[in-house]
PDB file of C-alpha atoms in Angstrom:
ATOM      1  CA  UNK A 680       0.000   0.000   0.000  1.00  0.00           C
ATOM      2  CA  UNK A 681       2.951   2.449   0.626  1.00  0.00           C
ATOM      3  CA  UNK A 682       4.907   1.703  -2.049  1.00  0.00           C
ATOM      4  CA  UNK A 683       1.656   2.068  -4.397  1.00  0.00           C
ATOM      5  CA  UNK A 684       1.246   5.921  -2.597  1.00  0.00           C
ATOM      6  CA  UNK A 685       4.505   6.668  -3.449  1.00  0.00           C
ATOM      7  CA  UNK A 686       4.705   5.532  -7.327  1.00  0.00           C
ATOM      8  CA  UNK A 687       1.192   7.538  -7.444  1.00  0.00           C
ATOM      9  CA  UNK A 688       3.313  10.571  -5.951  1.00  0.00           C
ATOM     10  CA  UNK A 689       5.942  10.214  -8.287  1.00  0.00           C
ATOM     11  CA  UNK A 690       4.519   9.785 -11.416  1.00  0.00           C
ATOM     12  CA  UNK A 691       2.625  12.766 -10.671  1.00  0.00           C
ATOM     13  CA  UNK A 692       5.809  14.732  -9.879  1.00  0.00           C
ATOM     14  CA  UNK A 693       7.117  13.188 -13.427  1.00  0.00           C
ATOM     15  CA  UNK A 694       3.790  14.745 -14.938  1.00  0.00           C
ATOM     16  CA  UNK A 695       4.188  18.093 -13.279  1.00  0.00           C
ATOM     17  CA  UNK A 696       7.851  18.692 -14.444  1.00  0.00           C
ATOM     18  CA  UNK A 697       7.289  18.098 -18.257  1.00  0.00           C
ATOM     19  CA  UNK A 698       7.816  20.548 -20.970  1.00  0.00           C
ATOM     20  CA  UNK A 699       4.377  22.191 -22.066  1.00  0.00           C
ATOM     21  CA  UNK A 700       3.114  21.018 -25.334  1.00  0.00           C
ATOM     22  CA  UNK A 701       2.597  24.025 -27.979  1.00  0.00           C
ATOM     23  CA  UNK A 702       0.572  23.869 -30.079  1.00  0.00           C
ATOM     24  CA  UNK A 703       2.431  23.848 -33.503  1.00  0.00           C
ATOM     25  CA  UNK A 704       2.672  27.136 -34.738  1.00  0.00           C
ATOM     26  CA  UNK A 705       3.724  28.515 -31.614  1.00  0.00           C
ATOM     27  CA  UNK A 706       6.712  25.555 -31.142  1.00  0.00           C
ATOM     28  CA  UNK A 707       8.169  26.717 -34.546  1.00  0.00           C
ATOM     29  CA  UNK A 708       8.077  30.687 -33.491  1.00  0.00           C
ATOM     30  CA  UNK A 709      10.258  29.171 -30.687  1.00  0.00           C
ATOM     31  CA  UNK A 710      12.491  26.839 -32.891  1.00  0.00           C
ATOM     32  CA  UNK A 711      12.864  30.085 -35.407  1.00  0.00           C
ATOM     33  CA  UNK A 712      13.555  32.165 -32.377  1.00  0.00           C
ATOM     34  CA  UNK A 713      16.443  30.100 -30.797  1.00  0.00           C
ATOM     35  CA  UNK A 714      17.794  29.901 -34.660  1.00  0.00           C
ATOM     36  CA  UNK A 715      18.203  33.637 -34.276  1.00  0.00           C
ATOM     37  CA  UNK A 716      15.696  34.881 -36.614  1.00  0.00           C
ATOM     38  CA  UNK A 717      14.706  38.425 -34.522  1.00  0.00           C
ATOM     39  CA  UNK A 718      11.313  38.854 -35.859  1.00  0.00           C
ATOM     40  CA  UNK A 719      10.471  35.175 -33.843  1.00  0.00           C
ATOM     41  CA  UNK A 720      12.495  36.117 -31.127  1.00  0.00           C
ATOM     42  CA  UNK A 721      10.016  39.358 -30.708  1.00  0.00           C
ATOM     43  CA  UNK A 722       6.983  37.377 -30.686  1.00  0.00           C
ATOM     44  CA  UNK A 723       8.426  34.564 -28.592  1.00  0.00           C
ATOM     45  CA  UNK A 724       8.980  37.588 -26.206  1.00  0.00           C
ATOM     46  CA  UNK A 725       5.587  38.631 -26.585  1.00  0.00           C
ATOM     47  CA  UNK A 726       4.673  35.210 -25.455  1.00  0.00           C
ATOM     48  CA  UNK A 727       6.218  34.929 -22.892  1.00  0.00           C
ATOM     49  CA  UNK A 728       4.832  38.306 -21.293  1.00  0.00           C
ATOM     50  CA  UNK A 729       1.192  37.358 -21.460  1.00  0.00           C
ATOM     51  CA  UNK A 730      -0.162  34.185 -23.535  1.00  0.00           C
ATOM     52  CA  UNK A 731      -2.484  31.256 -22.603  1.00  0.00           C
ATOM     53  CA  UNK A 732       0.356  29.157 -23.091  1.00  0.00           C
ATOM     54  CA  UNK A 733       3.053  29.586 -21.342  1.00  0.00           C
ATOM     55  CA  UNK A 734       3.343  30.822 -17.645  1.00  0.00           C
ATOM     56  CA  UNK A 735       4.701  34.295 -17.760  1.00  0.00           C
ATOM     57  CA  UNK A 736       8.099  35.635 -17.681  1.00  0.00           C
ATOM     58  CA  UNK A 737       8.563  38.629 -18.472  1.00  0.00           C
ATOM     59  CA  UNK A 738      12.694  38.680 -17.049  1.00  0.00           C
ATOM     60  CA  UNK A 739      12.981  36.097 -19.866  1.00  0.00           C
ATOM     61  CA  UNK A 740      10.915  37.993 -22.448  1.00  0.00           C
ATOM     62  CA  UNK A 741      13.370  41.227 -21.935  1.00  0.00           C
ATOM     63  CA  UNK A 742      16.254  38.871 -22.725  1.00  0.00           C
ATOM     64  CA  UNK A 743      14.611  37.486 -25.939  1.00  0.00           C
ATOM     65  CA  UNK A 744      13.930  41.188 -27.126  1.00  0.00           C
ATOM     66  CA  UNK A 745      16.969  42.113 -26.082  1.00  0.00           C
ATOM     67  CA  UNK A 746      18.776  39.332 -28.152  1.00  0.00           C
ATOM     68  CA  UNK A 747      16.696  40.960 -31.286  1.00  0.00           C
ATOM     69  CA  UNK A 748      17.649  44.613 -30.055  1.00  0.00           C
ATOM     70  CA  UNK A 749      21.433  44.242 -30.487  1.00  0.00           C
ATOM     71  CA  UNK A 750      20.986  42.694 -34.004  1.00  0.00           C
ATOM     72  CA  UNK A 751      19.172  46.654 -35.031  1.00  0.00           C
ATOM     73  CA  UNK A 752      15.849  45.325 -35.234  1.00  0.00           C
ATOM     74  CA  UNK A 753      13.135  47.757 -34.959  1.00  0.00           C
ATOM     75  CA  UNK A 754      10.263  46.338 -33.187  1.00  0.00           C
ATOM     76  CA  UNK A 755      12.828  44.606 -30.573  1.00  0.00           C
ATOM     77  CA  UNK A 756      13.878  48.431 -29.483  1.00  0.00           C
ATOM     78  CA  UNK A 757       9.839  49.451 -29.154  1.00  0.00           C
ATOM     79  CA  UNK A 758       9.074  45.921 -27.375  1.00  0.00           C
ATOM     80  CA  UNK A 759      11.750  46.984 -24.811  1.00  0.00           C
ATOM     81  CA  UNK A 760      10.245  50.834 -24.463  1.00  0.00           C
ATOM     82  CA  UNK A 761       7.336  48.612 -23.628  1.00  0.00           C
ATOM     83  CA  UNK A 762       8.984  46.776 -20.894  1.00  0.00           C
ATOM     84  CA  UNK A 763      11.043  49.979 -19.257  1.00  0.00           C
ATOM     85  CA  UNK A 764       7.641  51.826 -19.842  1.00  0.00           C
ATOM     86  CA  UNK A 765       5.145  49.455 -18.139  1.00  0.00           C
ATOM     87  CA  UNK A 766       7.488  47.752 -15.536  1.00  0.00           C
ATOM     88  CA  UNK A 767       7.398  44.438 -17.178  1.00  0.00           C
ATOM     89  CA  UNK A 768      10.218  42.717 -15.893  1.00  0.00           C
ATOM     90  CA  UNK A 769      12.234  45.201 -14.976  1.00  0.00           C
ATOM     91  CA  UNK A 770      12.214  48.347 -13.004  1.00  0.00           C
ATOM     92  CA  UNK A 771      10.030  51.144 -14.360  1.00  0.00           C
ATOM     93  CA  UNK A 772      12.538  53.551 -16.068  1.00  0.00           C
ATOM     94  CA  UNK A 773      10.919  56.414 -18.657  1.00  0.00           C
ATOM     95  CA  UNK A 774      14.597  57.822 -19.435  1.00  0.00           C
ATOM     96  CA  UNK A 775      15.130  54.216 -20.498  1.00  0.00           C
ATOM     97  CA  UNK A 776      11.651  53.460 -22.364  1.00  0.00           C
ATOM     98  CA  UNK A 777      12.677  56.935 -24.531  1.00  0.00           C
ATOM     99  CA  UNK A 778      16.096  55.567 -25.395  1.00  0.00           C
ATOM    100  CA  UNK A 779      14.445  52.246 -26.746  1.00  0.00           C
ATOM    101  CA  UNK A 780      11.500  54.363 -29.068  1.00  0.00           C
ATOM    102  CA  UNK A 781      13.840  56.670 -29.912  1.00  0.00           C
ATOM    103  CA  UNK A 782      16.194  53.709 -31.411  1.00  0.00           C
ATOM    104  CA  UNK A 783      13.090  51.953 -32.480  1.00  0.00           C
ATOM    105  CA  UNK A 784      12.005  55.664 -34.075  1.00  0.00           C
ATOM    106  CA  UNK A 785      15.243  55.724 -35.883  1.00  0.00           C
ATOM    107  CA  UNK A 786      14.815  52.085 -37.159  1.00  0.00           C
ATOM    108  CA  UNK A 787      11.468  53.618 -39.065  1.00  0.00           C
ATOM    109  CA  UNK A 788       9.479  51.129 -36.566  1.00  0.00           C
ATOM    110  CA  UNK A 789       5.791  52.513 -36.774  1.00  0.00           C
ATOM    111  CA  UNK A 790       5.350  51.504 -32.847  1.00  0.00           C
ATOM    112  CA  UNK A 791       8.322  52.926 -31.574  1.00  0.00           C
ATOM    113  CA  UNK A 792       7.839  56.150 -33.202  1.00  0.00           C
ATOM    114  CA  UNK A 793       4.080  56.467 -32.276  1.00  0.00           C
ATOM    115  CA  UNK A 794       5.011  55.139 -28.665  1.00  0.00           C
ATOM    116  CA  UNK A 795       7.418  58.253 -28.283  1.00  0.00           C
ATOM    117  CA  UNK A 796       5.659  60.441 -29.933  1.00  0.00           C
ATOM    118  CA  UNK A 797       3.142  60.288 -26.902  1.00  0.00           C
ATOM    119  CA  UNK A 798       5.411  60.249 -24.461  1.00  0.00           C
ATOM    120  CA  UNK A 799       6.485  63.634 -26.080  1.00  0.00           C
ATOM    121  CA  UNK A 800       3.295  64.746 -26.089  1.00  0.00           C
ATOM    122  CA  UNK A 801       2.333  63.850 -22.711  1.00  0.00           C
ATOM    123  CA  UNK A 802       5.652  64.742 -21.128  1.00  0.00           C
ATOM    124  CA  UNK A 803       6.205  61.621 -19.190  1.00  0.00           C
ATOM    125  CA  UNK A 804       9.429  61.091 -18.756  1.00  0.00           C
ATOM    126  CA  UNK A 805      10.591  64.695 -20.329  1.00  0.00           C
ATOM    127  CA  UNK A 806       9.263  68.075 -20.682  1.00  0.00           C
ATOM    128  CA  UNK A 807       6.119  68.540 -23.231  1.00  0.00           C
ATOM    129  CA  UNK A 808       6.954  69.127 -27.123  1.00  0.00           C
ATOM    130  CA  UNK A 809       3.973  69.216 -29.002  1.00  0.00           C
ATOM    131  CA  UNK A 810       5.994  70.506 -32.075  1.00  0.00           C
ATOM    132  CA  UNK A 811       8.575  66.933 -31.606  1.00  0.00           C
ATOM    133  CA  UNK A 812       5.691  64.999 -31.371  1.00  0.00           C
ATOM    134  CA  UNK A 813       3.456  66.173 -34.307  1.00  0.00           C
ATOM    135  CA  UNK A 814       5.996  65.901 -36.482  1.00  0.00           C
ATOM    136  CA  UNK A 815       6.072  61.968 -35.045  1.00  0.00           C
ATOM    137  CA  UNK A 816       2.820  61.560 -35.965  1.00  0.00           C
ATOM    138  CA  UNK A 817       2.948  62.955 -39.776  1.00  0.00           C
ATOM    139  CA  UNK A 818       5.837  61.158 -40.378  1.00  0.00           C
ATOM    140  CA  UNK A 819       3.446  57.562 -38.561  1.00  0.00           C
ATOM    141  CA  UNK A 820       0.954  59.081 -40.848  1.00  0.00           C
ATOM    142  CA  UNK A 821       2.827  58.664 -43.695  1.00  0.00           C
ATOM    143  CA  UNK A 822       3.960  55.401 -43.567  1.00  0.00           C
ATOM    144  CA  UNK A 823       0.203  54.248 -42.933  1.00  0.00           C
ATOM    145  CA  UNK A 824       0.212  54.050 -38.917  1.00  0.00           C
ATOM    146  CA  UNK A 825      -3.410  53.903 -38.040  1.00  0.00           C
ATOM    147  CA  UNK A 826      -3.149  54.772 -34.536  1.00  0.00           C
ATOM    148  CA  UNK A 827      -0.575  58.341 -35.743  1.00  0.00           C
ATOM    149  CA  UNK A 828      -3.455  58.723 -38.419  1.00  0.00           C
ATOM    150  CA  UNK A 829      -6.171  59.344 -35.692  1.00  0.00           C
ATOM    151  CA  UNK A 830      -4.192  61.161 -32.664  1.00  0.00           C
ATOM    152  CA  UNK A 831      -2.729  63.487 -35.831  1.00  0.00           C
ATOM    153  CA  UNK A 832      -6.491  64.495 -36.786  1.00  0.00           C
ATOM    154  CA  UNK A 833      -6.951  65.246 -33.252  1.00  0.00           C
ATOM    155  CA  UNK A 834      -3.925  68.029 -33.311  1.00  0.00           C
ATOM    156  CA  UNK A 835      -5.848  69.690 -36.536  1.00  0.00           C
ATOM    157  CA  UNK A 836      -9.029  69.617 -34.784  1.00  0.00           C
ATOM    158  CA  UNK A 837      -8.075  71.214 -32.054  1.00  0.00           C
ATOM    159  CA  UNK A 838      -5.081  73.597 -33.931  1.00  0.00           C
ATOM    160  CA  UNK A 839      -2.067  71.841 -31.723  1.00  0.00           C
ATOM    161  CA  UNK A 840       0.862  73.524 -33.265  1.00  0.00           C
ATOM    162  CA  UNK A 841      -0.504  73.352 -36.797  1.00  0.00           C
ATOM    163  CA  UNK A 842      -3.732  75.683 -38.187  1.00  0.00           C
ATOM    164  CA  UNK A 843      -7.141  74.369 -37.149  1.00  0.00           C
ATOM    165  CA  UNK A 844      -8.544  72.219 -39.750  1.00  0.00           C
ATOM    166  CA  UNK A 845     -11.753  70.336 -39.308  1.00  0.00           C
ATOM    167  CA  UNK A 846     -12.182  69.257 -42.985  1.00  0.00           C
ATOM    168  CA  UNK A 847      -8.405  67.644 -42.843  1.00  0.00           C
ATOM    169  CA  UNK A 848      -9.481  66.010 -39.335  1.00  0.00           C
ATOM    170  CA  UNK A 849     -12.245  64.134 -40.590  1.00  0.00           C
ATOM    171  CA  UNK A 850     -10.402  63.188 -43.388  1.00  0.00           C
ATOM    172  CA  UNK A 851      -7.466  61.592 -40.846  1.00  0.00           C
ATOM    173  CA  UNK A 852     -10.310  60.553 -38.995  1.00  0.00           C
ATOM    174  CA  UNK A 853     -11.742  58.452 -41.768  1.00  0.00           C
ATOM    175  CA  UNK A 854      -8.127  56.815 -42.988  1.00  0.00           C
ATOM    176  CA  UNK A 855      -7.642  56.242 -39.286  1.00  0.00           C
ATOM    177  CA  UNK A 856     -10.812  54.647 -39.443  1.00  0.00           C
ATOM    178  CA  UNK A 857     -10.912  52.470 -42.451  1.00  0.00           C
ATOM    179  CA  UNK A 858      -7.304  51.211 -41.312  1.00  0.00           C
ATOM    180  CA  UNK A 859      -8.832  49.553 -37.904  1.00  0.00           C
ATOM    181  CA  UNK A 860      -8.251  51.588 -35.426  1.00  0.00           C
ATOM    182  CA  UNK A 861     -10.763  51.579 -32.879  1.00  0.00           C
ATOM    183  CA  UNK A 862     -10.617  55.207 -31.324  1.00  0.00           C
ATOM    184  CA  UNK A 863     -10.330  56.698 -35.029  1.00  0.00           C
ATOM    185  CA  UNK A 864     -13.773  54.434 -35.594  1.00  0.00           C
ATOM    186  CA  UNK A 865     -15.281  56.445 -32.588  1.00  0.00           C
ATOM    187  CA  UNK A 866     -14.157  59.436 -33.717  1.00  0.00           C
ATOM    188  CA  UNK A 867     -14.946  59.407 -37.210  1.00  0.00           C
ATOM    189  CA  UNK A 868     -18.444  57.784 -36.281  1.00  0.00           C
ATOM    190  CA  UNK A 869     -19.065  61.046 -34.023  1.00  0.00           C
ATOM    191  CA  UNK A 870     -18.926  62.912 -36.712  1.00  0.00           C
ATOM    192  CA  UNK A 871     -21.215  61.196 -38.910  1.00  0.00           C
ATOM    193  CA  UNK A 872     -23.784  61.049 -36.207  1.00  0.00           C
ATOM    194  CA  UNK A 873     -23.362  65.068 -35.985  1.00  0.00           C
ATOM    195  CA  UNK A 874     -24.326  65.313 -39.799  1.00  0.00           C
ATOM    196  CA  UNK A 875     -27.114  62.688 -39.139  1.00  0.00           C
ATOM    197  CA  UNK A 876     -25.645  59.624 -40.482  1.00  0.00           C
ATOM    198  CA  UNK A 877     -26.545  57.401 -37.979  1.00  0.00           C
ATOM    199  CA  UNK A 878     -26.946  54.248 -39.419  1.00  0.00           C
ATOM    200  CA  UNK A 879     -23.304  54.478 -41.087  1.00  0.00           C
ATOM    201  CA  UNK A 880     -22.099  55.728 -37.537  1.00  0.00           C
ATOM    202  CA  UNK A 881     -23.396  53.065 -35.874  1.00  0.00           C
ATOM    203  CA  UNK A 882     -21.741  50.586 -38.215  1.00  0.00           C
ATOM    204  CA  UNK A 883     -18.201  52.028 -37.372  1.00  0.00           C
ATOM    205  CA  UNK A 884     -19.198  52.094 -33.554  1.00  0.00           C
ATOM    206  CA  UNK A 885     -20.177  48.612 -33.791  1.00  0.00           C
ATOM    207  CA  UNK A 886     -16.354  47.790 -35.580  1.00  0.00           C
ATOM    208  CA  UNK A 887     -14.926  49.985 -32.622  1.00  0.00           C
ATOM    209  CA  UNK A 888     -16.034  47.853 -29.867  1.00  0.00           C
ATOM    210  CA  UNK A 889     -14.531  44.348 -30.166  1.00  0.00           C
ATOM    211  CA  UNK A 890     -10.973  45.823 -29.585  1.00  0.00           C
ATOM    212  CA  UNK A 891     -12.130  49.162 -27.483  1.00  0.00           C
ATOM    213  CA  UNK A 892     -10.774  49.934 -24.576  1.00  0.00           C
ATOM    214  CA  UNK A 893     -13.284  51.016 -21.360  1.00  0.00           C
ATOM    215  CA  UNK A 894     -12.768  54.789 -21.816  1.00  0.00           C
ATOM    216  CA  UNK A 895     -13.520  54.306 -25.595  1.00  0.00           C
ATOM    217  CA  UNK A 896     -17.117  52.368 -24.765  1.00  0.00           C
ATOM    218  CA  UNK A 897     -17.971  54.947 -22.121  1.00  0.00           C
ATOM    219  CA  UNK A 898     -17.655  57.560 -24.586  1.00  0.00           C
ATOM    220  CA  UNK A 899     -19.896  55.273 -27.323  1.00  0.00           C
ATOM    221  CA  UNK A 900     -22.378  55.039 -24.605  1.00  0.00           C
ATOM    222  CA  UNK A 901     -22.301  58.648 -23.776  1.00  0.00           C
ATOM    223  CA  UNK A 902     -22.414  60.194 -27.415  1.00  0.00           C
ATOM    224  CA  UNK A 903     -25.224  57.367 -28.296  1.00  0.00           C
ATOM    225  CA  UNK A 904     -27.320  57.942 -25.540  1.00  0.00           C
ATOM    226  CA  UNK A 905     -29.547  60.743 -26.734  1.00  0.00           C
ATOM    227  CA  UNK A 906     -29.593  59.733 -30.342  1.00  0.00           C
ATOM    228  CA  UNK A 907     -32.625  58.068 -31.978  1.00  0.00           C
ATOM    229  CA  UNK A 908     -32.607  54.835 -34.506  1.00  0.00           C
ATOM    230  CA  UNK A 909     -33.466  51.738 -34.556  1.00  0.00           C
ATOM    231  CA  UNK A 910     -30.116  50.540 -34.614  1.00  0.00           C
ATOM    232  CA  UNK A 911     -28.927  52.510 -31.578  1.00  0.00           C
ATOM    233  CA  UNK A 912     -30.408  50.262 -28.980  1.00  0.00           C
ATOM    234  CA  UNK A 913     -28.931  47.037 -29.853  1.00  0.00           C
ATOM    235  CA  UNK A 914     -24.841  49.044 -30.206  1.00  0.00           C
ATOM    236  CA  UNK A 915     -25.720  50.241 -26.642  1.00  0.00           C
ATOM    237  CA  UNK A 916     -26.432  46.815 -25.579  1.00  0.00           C
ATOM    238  CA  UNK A 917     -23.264  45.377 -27.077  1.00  0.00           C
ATOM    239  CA  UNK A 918     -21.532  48.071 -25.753  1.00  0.00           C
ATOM    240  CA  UNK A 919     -23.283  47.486 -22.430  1.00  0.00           C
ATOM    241  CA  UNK A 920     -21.506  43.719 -22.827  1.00  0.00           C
ATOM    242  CA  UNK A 921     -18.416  44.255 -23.629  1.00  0.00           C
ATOM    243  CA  UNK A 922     -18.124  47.080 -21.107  1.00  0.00           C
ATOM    244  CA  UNK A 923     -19.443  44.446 -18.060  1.00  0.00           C
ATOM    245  CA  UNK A 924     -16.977  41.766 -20.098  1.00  0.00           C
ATOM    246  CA  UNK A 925     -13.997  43.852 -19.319  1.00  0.00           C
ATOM    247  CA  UNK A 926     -14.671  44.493 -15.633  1.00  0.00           C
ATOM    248  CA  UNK A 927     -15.052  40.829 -15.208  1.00  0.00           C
ATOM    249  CA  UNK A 928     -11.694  40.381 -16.654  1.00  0.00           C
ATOM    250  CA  UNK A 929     -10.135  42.640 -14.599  1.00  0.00           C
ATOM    251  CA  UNK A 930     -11.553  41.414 -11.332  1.00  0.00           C
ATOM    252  CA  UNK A 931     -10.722  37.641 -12.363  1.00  0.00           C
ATOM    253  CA  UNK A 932      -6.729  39.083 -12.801  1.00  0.00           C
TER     254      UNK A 932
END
């Protein structure tokens, strides 16, 4: 009877040590990563900082981004801003989160550069530079960066640095938009519903949601509230979803 316990309790032990099982297009990221090739080592990184499968570790993600880093590639410089930004395994450092976009910026990594330009515009880490971080944003904008597209429109609507421009907004707005980002879907879809083009609004606000983030669905379910269609209802309900979707996430973390 004892010896049976204690082959139970060992074979178990035996169980608990083995290597995880990927599935198999994550085990060949891995196998291309430890060959060296830097774009695999950056999403092995990724990976390893938050994915259902593997435990996370970020102090072993840094090194894998770092490996890609010293080889001069791009989105390895911007995926350690993101570490040194956030804290992820590693002290919080801002100076040191600039240094990465910045090299990331020079690279012509669309991440890095949009990353710093908001920093710069912020002033975390540094004092504010609107001026810097515009010009950030054009050049995001013209390589096609969603995400530079929309926060650009936002300096012409409000005349940051550059003349006030409503027309060119929307127009930034709407390639932000069409691109797939969600916050230029909200704010292009606010401006439809001002001109009364609710139904096409509410189409954008419905692509918005699945990747918004809680600010961005409070501000659907403000604008929406007082507007009236037949379609509004059911966007305020998914919105209503997702919204109680994401606090459950949160609490279960």
């Amino acid at each position: 009877m004892h010896f049976r316990k204690f082959w139970r309790y060992g074979k178990r032990k035996k169980e608990v040590s083995k290597p995880l099982e990927l599935p198999c297009e994550i085990e060949a990221i891995r196998q291309k990563a430890l060959r060296g090739y830097h774009l695999e080592q950056v999403l092995w990184g990724k990976i390893l900082l938050d994915s259902i499968y593997v435990p996370a570790d970020p102090e072993t993600a840094i090194i894998w981004f770092r490996m890609a880093a010293q080889a001069g590639y791009g989105p390895a410089h911007n995926m350690l801003g993101r570490c040194y930004y956030f804290g992820w395994g590693c002290a919080q450092n801002y100076q040191q989160a600039i240094a990465h976009y910045t090299l990331a910026a020079e690279l012509n990594d669309d991440w890095g550069r949009y990353n710093l330009a908001i920093m710069i515009m912020r002033g975390i880490g540094q004092a504010p530079d609107l001026p810097s971080a515009c010009a950030l944003f054009q050049a995001g904008t013209q390589a096609g960066h969603a995400k530079s597209m929309n926060v650009l429109a936002r300096f012409y609507e409000e005349g940051w640095v550059v003349s006030k421009d409503r027309k060119k907004a929307i127009m930034l707005y709407q390639q932000s938009a069409q691109k797939g980002d969600y916050r230029g879907q909200h704010n292009y879809a606010v401006w439809l519903a001002e001109q009364g083009h609710i139904e096409e609004a509410v189409t954008w606000w419905r692509q918005a949601v699945p990747q918004a983030t809680l600010d961005v669905l409070h501000a659907i379910q403000d604008v929406t509230q007082h507007l009236k269609h037949n379609s509004i209802e059911s966007l305020r309900n998914i919105v209503d979803e997702k919204i109680n979707s994401n606090k459950n996430t949160i609490k279960l973390r």
